[in-house]
CSV table of C-alpha atoms and ligand atoms in Angstrom, one decimal:
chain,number,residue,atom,x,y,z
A,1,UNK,CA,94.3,114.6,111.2
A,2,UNK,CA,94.8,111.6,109.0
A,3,UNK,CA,95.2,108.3,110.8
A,4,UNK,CA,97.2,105.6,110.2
A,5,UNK,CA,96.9,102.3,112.0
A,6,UNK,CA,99.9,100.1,111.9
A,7,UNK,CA,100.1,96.5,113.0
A,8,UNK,CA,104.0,95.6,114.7
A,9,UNK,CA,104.8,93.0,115.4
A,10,UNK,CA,108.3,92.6,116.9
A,11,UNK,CA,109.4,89.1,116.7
A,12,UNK,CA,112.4,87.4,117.8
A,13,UNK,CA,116.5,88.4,117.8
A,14,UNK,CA,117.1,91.4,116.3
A,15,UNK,CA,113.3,92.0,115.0
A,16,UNK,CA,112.3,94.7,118.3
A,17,UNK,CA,115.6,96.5,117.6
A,18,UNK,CA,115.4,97.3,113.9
A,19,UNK,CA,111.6,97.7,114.5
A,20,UNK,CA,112.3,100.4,117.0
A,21,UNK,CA,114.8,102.1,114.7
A,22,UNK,CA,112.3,102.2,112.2
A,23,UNK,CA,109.4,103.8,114.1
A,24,UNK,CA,112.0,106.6,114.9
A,25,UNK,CA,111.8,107.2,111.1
A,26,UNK,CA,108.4,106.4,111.3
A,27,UNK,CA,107.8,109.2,113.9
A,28,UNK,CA,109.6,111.6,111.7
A,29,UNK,CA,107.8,111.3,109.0
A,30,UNK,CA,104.2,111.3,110.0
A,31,UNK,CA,105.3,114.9,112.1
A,32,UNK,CA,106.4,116.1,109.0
A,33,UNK,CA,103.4,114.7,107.2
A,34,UNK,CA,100.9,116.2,109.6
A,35,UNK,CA,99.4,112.7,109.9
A,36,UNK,CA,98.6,110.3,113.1
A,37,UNK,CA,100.4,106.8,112.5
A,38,UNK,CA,98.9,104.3,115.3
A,39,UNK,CA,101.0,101.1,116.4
A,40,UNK,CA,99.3,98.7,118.0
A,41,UNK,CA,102.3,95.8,119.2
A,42,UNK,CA,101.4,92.2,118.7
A,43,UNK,CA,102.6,89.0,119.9
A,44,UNK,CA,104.2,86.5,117.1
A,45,UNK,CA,107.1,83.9,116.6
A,46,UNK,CA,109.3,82.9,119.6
A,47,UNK,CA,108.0,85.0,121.7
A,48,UNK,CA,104.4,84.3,121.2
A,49,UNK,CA,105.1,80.6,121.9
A,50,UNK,CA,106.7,81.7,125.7
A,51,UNK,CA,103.7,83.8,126.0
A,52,UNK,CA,100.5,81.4,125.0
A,53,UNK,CA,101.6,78.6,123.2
A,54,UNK,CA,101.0,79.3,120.2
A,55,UNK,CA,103.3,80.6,117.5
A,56,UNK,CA,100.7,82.9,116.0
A,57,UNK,CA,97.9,83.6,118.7
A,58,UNK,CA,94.3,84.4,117.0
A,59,UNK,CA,94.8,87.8,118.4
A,60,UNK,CA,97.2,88.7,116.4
A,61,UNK,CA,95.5,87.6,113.3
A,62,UNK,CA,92.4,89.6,114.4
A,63,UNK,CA,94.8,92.7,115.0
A,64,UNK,CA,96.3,92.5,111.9
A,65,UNK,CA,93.1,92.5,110.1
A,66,UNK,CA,91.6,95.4,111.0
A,67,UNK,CA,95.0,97.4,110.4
A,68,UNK,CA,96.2,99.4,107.8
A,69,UNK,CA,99.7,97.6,107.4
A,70,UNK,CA,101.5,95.1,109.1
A,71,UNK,CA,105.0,95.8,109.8
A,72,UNK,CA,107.3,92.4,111.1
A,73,UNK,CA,110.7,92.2,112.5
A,74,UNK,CA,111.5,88.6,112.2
A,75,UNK,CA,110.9,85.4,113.9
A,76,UNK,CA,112.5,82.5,115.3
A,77,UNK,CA,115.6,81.4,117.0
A,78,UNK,CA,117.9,78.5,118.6
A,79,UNK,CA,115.1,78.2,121.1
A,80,UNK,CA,112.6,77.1,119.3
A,81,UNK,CA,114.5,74.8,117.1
A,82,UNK,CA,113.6,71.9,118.6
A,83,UNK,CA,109.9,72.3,118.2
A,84,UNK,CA,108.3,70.3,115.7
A,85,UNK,CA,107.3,72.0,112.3
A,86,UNK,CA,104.0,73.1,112.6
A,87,UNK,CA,104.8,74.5,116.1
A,88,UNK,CA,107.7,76.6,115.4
A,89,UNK,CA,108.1,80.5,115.5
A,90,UNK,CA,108.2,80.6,111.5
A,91,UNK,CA,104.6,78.9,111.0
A,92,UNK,CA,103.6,82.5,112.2
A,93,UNK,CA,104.8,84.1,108.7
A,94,UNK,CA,102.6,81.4,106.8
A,95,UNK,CA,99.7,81.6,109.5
A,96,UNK,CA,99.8,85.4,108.7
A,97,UNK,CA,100.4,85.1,104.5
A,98,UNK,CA,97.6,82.8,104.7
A,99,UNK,CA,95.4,84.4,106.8
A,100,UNK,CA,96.3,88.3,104.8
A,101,UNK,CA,95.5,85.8,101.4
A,102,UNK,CA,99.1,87.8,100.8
A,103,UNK,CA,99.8,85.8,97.4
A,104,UNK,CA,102.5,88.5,96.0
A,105,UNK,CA,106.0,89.1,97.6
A,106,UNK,CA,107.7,92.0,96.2
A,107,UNK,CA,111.6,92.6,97.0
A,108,UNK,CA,113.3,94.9,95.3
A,109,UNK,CA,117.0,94.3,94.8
A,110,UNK,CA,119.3,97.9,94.5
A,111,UNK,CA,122.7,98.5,94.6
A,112,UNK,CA,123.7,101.6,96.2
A,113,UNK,CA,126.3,103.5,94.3
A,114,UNK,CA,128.3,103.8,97.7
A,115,UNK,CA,128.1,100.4,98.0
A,116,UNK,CA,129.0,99.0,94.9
A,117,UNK,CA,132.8,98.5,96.3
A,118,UNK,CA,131.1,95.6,99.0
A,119,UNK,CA,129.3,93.7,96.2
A,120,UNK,CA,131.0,90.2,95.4
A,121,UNK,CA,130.9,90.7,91.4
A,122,UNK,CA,133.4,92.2,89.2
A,123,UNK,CA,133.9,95.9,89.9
A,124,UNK,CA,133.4,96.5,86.0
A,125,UNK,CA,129.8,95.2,86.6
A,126,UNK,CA,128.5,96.4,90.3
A,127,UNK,CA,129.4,100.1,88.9
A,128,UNK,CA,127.0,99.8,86.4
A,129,UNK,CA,124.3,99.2,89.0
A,130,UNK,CA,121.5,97.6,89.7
A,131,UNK,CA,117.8,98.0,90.6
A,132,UNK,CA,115.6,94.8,90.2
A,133,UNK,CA,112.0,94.4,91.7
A,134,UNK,CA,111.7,90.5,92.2
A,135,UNK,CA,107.3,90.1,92.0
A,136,UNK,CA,107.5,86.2,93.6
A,137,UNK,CA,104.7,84.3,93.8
A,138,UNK,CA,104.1,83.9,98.0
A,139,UNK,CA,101.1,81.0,98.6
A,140,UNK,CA,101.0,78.5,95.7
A,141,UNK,CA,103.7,75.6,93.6
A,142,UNK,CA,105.5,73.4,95.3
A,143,UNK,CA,106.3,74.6,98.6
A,144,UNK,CA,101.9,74.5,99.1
A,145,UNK,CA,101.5,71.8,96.7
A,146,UNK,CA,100.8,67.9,97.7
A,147,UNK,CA,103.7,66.2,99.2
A,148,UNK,CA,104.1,63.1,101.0
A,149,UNK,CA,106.5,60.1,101.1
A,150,UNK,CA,105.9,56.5,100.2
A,151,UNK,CA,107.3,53.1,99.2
A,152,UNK,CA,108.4,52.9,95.5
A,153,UNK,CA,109.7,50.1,93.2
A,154,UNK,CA,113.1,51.1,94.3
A,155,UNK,CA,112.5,51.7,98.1
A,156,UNK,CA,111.1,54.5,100.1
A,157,UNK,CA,110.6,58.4,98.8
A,158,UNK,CA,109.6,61.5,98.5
A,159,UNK,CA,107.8,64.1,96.6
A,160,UNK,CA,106.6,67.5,96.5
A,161,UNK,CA,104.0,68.5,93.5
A,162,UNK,CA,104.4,72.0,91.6
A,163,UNK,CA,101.1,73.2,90.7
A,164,UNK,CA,99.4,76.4,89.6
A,165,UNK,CA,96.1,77.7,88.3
A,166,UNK,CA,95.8,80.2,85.7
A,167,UNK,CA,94.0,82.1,88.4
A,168,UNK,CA,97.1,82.3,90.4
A,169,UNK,CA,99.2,83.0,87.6
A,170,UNK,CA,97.5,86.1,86.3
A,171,UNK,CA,97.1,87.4,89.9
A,172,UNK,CA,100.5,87.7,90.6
A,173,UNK,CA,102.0,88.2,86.5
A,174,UNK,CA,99.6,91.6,87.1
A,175,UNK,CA,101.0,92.1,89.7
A,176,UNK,CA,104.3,92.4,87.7
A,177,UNK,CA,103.2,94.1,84.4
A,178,UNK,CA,101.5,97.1,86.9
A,179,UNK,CA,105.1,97.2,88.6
A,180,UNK,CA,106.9,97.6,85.3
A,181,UNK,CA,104.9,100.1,83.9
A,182,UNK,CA,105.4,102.3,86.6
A,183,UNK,CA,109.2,101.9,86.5
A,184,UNK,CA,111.2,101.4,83.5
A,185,UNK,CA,108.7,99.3,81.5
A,186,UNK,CA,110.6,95.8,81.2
A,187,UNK,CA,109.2,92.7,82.9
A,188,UNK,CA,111.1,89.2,82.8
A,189,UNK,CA,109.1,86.5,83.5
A,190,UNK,CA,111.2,83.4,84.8
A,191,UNK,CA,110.3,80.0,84.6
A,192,UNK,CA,111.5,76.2,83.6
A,193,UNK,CA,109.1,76.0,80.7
A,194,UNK,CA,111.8,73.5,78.5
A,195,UNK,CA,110.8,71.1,81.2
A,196,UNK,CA,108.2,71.7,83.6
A,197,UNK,CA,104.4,71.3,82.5
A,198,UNK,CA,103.5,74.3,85.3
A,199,UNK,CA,105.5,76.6,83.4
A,200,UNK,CA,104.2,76.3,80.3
A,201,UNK,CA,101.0,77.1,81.6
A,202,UNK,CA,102.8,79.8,83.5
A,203,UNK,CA,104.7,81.4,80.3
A,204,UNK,CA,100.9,80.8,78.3
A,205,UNK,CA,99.2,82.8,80.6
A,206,UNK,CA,101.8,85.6,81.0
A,207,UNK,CA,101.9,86.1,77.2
A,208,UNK,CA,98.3,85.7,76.7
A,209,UNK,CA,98.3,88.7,79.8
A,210,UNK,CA,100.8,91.0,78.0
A,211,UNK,CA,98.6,92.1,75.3
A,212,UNK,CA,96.8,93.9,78.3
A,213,UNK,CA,99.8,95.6,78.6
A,214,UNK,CA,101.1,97.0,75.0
A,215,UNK,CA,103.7,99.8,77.2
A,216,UNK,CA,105.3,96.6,78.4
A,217,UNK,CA,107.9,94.9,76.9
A,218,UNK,CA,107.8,90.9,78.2
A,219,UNK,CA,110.5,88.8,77.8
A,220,UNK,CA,111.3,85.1,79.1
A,221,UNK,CA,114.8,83.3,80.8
A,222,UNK,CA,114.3,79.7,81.7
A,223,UNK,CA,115.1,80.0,85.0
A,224,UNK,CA,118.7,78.2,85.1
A,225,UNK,CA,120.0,81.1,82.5
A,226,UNK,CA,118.2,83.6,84.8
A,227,UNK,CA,120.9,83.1,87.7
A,228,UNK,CA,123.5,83.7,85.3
A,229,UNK,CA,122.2,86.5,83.6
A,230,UNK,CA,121.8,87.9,87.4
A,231,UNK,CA,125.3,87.9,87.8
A,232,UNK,CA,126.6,88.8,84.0
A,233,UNK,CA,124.3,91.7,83.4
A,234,UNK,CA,122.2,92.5,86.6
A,235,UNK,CA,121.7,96.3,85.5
A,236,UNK,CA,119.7,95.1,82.5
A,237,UNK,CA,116.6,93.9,84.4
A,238,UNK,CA,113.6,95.9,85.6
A,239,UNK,CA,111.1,93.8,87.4
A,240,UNK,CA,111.2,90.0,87.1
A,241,UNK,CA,107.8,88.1,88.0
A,242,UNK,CA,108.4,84.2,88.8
A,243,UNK,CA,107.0,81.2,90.9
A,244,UNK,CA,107.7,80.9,94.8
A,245,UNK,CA,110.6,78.2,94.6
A,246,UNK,CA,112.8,79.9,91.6
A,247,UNK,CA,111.5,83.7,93.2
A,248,UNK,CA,112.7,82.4,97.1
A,249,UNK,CA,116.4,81.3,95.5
A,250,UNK,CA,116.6,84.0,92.5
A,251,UNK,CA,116.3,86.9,95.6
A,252,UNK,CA,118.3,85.7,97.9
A,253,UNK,CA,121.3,85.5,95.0
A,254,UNK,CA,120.0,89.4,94.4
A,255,UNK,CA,120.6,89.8,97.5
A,256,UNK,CA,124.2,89.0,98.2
A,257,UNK,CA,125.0,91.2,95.1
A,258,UNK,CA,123.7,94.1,97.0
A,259,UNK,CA,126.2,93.6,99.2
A,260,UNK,CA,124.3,92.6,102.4
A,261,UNK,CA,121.3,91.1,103.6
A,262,UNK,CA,121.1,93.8,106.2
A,263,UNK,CA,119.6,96.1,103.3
A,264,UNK,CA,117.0,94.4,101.5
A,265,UNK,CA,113.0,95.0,102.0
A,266,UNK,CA,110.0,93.4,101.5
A,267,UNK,CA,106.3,93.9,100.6
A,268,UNK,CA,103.8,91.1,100.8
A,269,UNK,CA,100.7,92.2,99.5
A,270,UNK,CA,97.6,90.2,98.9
A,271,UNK,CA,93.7,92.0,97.2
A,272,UNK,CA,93.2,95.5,97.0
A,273,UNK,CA,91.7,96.8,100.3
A,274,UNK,CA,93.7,94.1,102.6
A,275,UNK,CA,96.5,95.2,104.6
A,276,UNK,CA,99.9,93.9,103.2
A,277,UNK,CA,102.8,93.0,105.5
A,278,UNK,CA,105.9,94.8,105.6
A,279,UNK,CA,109.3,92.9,106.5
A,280,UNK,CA,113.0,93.1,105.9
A,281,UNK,CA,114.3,90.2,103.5
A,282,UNK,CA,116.9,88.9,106.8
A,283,UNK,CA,115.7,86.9,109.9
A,284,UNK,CA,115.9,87.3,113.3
A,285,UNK,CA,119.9,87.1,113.0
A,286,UNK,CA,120.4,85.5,116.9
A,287,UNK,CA,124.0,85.8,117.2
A,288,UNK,CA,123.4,89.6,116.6
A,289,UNK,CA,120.5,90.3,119.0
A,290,UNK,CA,120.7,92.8,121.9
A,291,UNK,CA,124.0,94.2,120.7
A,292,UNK,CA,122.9,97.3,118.7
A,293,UNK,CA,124.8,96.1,115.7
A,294,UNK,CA,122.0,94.7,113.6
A,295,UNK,CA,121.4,96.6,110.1
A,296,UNK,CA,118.3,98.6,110.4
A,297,UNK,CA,118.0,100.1,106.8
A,298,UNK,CA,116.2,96.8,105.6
A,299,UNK,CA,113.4,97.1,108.2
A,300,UNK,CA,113.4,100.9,107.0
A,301,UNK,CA,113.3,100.4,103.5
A,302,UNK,CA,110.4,98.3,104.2
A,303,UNK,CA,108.3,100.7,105.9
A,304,UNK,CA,109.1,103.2,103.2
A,305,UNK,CA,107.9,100.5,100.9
A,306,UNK,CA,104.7,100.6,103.2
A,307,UNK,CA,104.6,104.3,102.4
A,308,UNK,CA,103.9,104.2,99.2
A,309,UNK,CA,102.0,100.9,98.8
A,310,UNK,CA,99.6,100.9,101.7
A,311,UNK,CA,99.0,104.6,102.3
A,312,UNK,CA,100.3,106.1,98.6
A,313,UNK,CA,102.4,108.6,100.8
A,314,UNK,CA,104.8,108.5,97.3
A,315,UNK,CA,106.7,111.6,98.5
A,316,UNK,CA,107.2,110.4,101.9
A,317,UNK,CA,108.7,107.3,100.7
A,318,UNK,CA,110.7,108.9,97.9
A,319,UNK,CA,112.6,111.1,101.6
A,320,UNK,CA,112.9,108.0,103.2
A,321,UNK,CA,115.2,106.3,100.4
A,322,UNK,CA,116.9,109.3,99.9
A,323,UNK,CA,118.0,109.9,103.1
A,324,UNK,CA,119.1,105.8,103.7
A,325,UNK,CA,121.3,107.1,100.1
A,326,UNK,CA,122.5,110.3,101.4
A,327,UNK,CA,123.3,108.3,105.0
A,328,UNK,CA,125.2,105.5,103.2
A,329,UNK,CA,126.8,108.2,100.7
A,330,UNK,CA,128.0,110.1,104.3
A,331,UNK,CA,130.0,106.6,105.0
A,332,UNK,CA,128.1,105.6,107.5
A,333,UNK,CA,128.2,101.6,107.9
A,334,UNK,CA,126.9,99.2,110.1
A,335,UNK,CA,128.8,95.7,110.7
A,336,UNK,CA,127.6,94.2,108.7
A,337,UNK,CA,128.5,96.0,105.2
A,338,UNK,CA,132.0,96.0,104.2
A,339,UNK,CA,133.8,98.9,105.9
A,340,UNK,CA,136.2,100.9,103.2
A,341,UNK,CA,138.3,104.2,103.9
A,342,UNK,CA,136.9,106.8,105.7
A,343,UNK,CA,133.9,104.6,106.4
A,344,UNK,CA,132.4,105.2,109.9
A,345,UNK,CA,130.8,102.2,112.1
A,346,UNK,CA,127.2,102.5,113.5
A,347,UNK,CA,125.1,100.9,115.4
A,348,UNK,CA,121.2,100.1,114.8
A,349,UNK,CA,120.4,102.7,116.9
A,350,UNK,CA,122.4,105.7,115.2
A,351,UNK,CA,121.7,104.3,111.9
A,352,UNK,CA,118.3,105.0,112.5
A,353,UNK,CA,118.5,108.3,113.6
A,354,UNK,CA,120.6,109.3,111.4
A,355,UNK,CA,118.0,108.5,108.6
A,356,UNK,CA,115.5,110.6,110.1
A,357,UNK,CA,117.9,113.3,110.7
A,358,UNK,CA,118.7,113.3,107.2
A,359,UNK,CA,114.7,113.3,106.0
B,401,NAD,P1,119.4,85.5,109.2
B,401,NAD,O1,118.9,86.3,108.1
B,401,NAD,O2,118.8,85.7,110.5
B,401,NAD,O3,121.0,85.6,109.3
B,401,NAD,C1,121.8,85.3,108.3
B,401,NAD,C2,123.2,86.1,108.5
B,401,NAD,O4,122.9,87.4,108.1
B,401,NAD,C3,123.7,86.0,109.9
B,401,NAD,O5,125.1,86.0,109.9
B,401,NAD,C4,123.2,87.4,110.5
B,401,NAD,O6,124.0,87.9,111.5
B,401,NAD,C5,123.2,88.3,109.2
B,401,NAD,N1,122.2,89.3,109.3
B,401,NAD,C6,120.8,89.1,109.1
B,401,NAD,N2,120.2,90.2,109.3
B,401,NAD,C7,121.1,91.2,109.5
B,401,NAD,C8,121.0,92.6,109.8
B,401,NAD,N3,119.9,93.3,109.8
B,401,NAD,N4,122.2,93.3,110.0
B,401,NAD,C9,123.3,92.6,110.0
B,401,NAD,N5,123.5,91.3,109.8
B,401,NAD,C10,122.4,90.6,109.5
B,401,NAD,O7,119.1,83.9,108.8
B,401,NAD,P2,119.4,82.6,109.6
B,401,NAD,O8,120.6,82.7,110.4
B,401,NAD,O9,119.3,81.5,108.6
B,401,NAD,O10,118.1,82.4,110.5
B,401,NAD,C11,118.1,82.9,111.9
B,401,NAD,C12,116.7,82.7,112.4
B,401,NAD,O11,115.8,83.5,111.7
B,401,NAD,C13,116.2,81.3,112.2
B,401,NAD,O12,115.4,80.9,113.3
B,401,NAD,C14,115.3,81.4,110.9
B,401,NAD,O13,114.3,80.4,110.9
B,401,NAD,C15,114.7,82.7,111.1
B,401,NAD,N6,114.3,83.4,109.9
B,401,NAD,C16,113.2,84.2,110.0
B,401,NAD,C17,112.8,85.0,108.9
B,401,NAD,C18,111.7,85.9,109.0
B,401,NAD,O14,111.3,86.2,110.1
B,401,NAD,N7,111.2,86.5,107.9
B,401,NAD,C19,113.5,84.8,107.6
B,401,NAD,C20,114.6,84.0,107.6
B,401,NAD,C21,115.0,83.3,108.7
């Protein structure tokens, strides 16, 4: 039997309790699949720090290495908050991008058709849909670049440097052309080139990439007209490939258009043969924890993300986002999601078993 070994690691808050929901579904697919999936539970975040002292012991990093996948709740919490920077639970999900070299985040953005009643835009638009893969860039620009503050002419400050190799550019910008051509054939690459020296190289390199790509069709949105056209005409995009400032804020607004951030996934995947990390998009959501109320279908979607990335179980994958559709077409909801007539409240825990039930 075919054996798949899965790095979790739990977290903080609500991370252990949409984690377990998820291995239910987990457990129902590999039976059905005739294949062994392995978990071996790690310490990371908050709860690594009460353990060892350290926010991301080397054991973990080890672990995850020789896995298959990594699958992550979420860390941190009020408990922590007081720690200084470079001790605190979320230094983990650097320590472990780093350490994974995971340079691509993929989170896709979809608007479920049962849903489209709980997204904040104009009814006329959310029931056209939407199904965007977001391709961000994960460990280079500003949020790695050189950053420091000092005295200037006018008094102290601060600055923070944007800067990326055409190396990094075309690692991730393939990342997005492979994407689109195995979905609708559209990428949008988003960037600030009117302005910002980085993006032209960034938009250079893409175009210079696309001819690689002729069943692609490439287009460009500064990134300012992007967050409009997010909102105007979100069914018209396919997958959009930009830098890891503009990718971190243009998701998040994706996000709330879905209608909650209980519901969106993520991959973070790094060189062919490494293990990527699976996680939902949400953190550890404190004032939630320990209540059974948490959203689990982001955590879900993420392992059938992990499906179909890590172990090219496609089918498997394909069940597992049908059944979260047929569940949420049932009128199952948890708290989180605005309730509507004949809408049922769930907890984490029957949310997730209802999705394997419905495999
Ligand atoms: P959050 O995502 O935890 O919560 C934001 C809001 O969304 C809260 O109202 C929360 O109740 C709600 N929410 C989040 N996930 C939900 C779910 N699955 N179901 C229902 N509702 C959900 O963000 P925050 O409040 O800014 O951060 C809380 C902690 O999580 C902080 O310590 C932060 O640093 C950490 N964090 C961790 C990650 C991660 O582990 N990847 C990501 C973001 C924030």
């Amino acid at each position: 039997m075919k054996r798949l070994e899965i790095a979790i690691i739990p977290g903080d808050g609500i991370g252990p309790e949409v984690l377990n929901g998820t291995r239910l579904v987990l457990d129902a697919v590999a039976s059905r699949a005739g294949v062994e999936m392995r978990y071996t539970e790690l310490l990371a975040g908050g709860i690594a720090i009460d353990a060892t002292g350290e926010p991301l012991p080397d054991a973990t990093v080890a672990a995850c290495k020789r896995s298959d996948a990594v699958l992550l709740g979420a860390v941190g919490g009020p408990r922590w908050d007081t720690l200084p920077g470079d001790r605190r639970p979320e230094r983990a999900l650097l320590g472990l991008r780093e350490a994974l070299g995971l340079f691509a985040n993929l989170r896709p953005a979809r608007l479920y058709s049962a849903l489209s009643g709980s997204s904040p835009l104009h009814p006329d638009i959310s029931a056209q849909g939407m199904d965007i893969l977001f391709v961000r860039e994960l460990t280079g620009g500003m949020y790695f670049g050189e950053r420091g503050r000092r005295l200037g002419p006018n008094g102290p400050e601060a600055f923070d440097t944007e800067c990326y190799s055409v190396g990094e550019i075309e690692r991730v910008a393939r990342v997005g052309f492979e994407a689109a051509a195995g979905r609708k054939g559209r990428l949008t690459s988003v960037d600030k080139a009117n302005v910002l020296e980085s993006s032209r190289l960034w938009r250079e390199t893409v175009i210079a990439m696309s001819a690689e790509y002729p069943a692609v069709t490439l287009d460009h949105l500064y990134v300012d007209n992007a967050s409009m056209q997010l909102i105007r005409r979100p069914f018209d995009f396919d997958v959009i490939v930009t830098s890891n400032m503009f990718g971190d804020i243009l998701s998040d607004e994706a996000a709330m258009i879905t209608g909650s951030i209980g519901l969106l996934p993520s991959a973070s995947v790094g060189q062919p043969g490494t293990p990527a990390m699976y996680e939902p998009i949400h953190g550890s959501a404190p004032d939630l924890a320990g209540r059974d109320v948490a959203n689990p279908l982001a955590s879900i979607l993420s392992a059938a993300m992990m499906l179909r990335l890590s172990f090219q179980m496609d089918a498997e994958a394909d069940a597992v986002e049908k059944a979260v559709s047929r569940v949420l077409d049932a009128g199952y909801r948890t708290a989180d999601i605005l309730q509507g007539s004949g809408s049922t409240r769930i907890g984490t825990q029957e949310m997730s078993r209802l999705v394997a039930e419905h495999l």
